[in-house]
XYZ file of C-alpha atoms in Angstrom:
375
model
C 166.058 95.779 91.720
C 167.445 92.524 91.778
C 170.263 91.730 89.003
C 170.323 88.068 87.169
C 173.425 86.114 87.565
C 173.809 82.731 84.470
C 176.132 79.978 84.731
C 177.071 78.157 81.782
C 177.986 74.580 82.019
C 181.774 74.233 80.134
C 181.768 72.215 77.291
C 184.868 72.231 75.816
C 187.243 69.327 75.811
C 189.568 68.574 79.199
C 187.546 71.074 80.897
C 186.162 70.569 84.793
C 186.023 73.117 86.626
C 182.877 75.274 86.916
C 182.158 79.029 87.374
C 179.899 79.400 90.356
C 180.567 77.075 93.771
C 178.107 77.015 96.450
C 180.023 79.232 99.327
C 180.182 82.013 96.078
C 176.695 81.078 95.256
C 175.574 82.370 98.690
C 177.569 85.827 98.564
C 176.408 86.724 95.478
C 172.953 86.228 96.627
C 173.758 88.836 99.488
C 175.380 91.317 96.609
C 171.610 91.323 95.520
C 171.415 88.550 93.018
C 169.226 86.260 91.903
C 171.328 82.892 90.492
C 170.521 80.390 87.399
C 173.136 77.730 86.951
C 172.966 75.120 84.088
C 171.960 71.910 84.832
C 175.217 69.604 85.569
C 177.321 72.374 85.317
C 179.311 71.167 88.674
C 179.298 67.268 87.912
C 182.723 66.955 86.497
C 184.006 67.959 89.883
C 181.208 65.763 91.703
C 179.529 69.047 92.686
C 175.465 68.251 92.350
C 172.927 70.544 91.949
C 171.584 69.983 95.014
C 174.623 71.425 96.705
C 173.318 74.757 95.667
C 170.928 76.356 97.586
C 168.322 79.252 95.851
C 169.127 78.769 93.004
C 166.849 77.783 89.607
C 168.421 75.354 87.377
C 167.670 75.195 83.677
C 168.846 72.556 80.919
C 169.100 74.921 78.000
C 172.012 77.232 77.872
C 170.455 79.763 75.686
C 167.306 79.716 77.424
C 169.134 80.357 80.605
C 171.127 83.319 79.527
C 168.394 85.322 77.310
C 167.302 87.364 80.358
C 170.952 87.120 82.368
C 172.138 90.471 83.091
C 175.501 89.097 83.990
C 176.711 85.401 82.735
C 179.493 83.601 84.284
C 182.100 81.093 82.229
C 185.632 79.869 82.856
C 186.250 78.658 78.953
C 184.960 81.111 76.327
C 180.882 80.222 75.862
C 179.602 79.215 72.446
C 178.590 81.335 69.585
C 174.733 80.554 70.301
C 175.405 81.324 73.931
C 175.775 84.691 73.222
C 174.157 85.394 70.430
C 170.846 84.192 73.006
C 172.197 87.346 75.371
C 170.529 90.541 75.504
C 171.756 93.800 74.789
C 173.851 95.059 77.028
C 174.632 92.112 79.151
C 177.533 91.124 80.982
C 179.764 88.193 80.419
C 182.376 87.438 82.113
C 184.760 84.532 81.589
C 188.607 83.800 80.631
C 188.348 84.591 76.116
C 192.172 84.984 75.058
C 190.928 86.944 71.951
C 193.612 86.232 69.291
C 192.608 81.922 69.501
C 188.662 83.409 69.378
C 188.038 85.876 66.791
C 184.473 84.910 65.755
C 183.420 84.894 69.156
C 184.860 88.524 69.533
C 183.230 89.508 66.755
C 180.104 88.302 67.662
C 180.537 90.121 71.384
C 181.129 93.123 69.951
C 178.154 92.565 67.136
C 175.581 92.030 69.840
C 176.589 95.286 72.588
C 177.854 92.601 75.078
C 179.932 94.233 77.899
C 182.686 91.164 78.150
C 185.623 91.205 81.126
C 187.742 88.367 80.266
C 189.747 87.009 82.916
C 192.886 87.054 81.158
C 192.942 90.886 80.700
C 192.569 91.456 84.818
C 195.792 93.811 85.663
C 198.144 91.938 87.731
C 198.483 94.928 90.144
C 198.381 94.838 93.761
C 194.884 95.951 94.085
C 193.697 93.134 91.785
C 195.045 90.173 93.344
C 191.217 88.852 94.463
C 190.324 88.584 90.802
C 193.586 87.296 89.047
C 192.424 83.805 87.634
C 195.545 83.771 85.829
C 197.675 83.053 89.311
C 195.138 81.012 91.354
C 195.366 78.853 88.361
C 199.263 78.980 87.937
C 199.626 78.175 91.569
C 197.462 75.241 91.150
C 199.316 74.221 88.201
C 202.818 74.434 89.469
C 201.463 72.248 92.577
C 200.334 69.399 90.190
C 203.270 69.930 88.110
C 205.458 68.606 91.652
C 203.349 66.049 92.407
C 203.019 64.930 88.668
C 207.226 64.772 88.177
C 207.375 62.656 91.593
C 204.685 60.516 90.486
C 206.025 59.817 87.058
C 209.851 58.885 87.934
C 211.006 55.745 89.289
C 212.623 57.081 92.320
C 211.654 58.686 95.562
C 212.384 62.590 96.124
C 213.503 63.037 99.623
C 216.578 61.619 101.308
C 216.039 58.416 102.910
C 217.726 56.273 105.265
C 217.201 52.640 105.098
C 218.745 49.553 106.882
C 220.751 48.869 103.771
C 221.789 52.479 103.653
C 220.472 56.513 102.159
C 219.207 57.055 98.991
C 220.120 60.927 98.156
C 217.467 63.723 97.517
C 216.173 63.685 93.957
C 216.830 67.157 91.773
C 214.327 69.217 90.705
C 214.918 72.211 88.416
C 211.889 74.234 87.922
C 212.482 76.842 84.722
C 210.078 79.863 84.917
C 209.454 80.909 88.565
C 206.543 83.256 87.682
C 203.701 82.333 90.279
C 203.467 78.824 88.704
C 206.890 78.039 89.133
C 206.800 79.149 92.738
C 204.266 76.632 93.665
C 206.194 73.695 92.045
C 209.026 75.043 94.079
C 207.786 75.218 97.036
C 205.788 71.907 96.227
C 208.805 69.953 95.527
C 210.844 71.283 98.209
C 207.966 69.993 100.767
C 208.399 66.380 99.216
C 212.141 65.957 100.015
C 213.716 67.320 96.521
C 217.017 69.579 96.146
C 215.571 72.444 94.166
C 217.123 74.870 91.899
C 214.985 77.494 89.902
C 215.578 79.278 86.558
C 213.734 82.717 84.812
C 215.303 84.994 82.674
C 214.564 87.689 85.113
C 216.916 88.073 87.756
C 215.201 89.707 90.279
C 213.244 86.747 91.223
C 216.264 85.375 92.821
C 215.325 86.439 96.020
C 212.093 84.610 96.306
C 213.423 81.461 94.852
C 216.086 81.705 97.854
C 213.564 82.358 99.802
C 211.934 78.970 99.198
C 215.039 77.015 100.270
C 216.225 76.475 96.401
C 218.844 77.756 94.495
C 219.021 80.173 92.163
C 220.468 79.599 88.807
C 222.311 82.748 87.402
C 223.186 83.324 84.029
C 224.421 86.914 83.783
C 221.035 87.628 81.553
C 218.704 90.113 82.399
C 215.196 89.436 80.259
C 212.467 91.690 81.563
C 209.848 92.672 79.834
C 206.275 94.686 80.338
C 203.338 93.538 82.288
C 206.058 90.767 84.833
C 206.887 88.370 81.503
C 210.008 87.723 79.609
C 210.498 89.750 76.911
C 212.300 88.098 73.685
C 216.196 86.997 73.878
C 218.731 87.801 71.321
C 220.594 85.451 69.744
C 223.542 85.632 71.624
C 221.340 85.824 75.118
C 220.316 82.593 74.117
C 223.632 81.335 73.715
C 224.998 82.814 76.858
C 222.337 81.462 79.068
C 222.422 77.522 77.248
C 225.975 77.410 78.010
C 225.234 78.086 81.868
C 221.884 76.248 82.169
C 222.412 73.058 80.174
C 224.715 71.530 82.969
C 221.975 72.073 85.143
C 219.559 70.462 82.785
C 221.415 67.270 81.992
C 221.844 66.895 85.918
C 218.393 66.868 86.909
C 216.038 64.041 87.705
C 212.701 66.115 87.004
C 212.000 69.139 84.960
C 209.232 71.639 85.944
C 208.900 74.044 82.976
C 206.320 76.922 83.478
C 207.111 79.647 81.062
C 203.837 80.550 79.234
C 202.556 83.778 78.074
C 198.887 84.354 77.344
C 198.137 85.085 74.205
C 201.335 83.835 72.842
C 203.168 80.670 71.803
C 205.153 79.395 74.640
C 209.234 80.135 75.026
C 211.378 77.426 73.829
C 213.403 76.749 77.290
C 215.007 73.577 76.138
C 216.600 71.872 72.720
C 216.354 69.087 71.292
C 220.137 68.769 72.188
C 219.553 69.395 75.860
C 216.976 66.952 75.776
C 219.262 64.668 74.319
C 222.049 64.926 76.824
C 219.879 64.221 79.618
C 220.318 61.773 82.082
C 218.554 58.008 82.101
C 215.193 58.332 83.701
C 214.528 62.045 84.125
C 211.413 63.568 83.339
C 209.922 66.847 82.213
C 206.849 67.679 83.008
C 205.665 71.158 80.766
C 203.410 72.765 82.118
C 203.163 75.546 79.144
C 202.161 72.542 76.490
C 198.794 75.353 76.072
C 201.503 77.253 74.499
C 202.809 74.458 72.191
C 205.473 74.036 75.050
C 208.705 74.445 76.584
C 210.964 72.160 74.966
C 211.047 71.476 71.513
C 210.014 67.387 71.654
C 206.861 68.739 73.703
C 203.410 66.865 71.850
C 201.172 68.798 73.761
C 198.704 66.474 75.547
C 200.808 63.653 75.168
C 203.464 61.657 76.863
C 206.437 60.701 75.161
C 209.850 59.105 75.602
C 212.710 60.807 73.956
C 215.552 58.719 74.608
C 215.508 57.738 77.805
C 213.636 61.064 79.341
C 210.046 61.003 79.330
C 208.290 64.248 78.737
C 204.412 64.622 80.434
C 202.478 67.129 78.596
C 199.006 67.842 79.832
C 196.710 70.143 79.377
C 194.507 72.734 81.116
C 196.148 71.217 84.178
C 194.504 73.565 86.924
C 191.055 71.562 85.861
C 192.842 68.556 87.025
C 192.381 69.548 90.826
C 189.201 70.962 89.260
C 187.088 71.126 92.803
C 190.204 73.547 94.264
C 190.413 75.233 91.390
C 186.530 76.084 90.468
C 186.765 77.348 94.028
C 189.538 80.247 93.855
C 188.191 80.713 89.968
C 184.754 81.477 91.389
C 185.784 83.689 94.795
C 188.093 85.220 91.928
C 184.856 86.389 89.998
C 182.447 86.964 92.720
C 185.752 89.804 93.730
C 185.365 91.257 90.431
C 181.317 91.225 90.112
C 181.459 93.201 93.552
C 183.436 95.982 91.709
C 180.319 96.026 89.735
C 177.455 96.395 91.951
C 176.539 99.412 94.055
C 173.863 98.752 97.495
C 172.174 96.087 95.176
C 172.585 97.331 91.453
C 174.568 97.080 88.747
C 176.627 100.106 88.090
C 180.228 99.557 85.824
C 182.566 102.462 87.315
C 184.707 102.725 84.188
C 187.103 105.154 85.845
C 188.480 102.228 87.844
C 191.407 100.982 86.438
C 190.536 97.016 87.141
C 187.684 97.174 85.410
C 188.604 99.460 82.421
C 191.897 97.177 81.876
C 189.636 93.914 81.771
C 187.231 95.197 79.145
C 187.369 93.019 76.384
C 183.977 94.731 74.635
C 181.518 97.091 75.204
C 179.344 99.513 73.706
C 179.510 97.406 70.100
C 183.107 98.407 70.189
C 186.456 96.213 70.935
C 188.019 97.618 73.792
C 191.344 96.079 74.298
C 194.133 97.222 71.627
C 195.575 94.173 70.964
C 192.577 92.111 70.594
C 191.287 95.131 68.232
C 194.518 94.552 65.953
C 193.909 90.484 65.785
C 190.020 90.869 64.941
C 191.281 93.856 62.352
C 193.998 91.241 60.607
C 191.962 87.871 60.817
């Protein structure tokens, strides 16, 4: 028997992208789907509805999930969204649980089954459905682009009749997958790169990249591939290596964010301050409240004489790219699901177990458990 697939249209503010393309649309069909999409749902990126093909379209959102057996979303849906599910059904969309209590609540309240993106295991085997680094790698890309674009000088060197201009400097702090793109991004336009994490054993694929590797002698790791938090005097030892580097740049990539947390403080106010006429930082974890602490998320502002670009939700900003590798990301994870044409959950596998937000009118995941438990 044929399984219903929903898409929701995103509402929420600076949001573009969309959950279902048309080259997903058709595999999912093949998995032994039948497809509703909103109505509009791919007009922010200029995708019409008549670029799907079999597929019904309906206006109203809770009209169009009530009979879904599985319902697709990149930004968490409404209350009334899922309230109009059925029992048992299937979302699946990015939540971050601590920033939407209510909604877990409400997931767990009406026997919704919810994988949230977020929670996908960055193991090997789960590459094809990590959001979180198609994304990043989108992000740190823009991030490049968006620090050459917002200077007042060209990146690569250049000979003219009247003489060279020298490379530009980039220094890209974070080199999770994020700040590999902006490396490798920057590097492409001309720039002299240099890279920065707390964790040293990314060294080798900064190098790898053509950049340099700034070492401080600190060794951060933590669980899961993030930081984990510096002492006192960590912090202290590494300022005293990387704020040379800082005041010396002419652009700024920062990319350290961690889900479900505020983002890392990379740079002072004093660093900030020492930095030279016309740089830029461009901070890519401003979700996070930021990487440096003048960062006005969603904003631009001049501090000094550096400007510092802000923006948010910045992989909807290449929103066509990125609704594509968001929905080929999903369509990877439904397939887990389905079984010669039917729905069938295997909970013993680990990707799908570890992305469990809810199920069974019970809150899977520990830690979301512990911030619905305290709200």
């Amino acid at each position: 028997m044929a399984f219903k697939i929903a898409v929701l249209k995103e509402t929420r503010a600076n949001e573009r992208r969309v959950a279902l393309v048309p080259v997903v649309a058709d595999k999912l069909t093949k998995l032994g789907a039948t497809l509703a999409v909103q109505t509009g749902a791919g007009d922010a990126v200029k995708l019409p509805d008549s670029a799907f093909k079999n597929v019904h379209f309906a206006a109203n959102p809770q009209g169009l999930v009530s009979d879904a057996d599985i319902v697709l979303a990149v930004q968490p849906p409404s209350l009334e969204a899922v309230d109009a599910m059925k029992d048992g059904a299937i979302l699946i969309s990015f939540i971050y649980a601590h920033k939407e209590i209510e909604l877990v609540k409400k997931l767990r309240d009406k026997n919704i089954t919810c994988f949230a993106m977020e929670l996908v295991p960055r193991i090997t085997r789960a590459q094809a459905m990590d959001a979180l680094s198609s994304q990043a790698a989108l992000a740190g890309y823009y991030g490049a682009l968006l620090g050459a674009t917002s200077i007042a000088r060209m990146m690569p060197m250049t000979t003219f009749a009247t003489g060279s201009i020298r490379p530009g400097t980039v220094l890209v702090m974070g080199v999770g997958v994020a700040g590999l793109s902006a490396i490798a991004t920057a590097r492409r336009i001309g720039a002299k790169v240099e890279g920065y994490d707390v964790r040293p054993e990314v060294k080798e694929q900064v190098e790898s990249l053509g950049a340099k590797f700034i070492d401080t002698g600190v060794d951060a790791r933590g669980e899961g591939g993030y930081a984990r938090e510096l002492t006192t005097e960590e912090k202290d030892k590494i300022a005293a290596v990387v704020t040379k580097h800082i005041q010396a740049a002419d652009i700024i990539i920062t990319t350290a964010a961690i889900p479900g947390r505020p983002s890392p403080k990379l740079i002072s106010k004093a660093q900030v301050d020492g930095m030279k006429g016309g740089s830029v930082i461009i901070d890519l974890a401003a979700e996070g409240g930021g990487n440096t602490e003048y960062t006005q998320p969603g904003e631009t502002v001049t501090v000094g004489q550096t400007t510092i670009v802000a923006p948010l939700n910045v992989p909807s900003l290449l929103g066509e790219h990125a609704s594509e590798l968001y929905a080929k990301n999903q369509f990877n994870l439904v397939e887990l699901m389905v079984k010669e044409g039917v729905l069938a959950v295997n909970w013993e596998d680990e990707v799908l177990a570890k992305a469990c937000l809810t199920h069974g009118g019970e809150i899977k995941n520990e830690a979301a458990a512990k911030a619905v438990d305290a709200a």
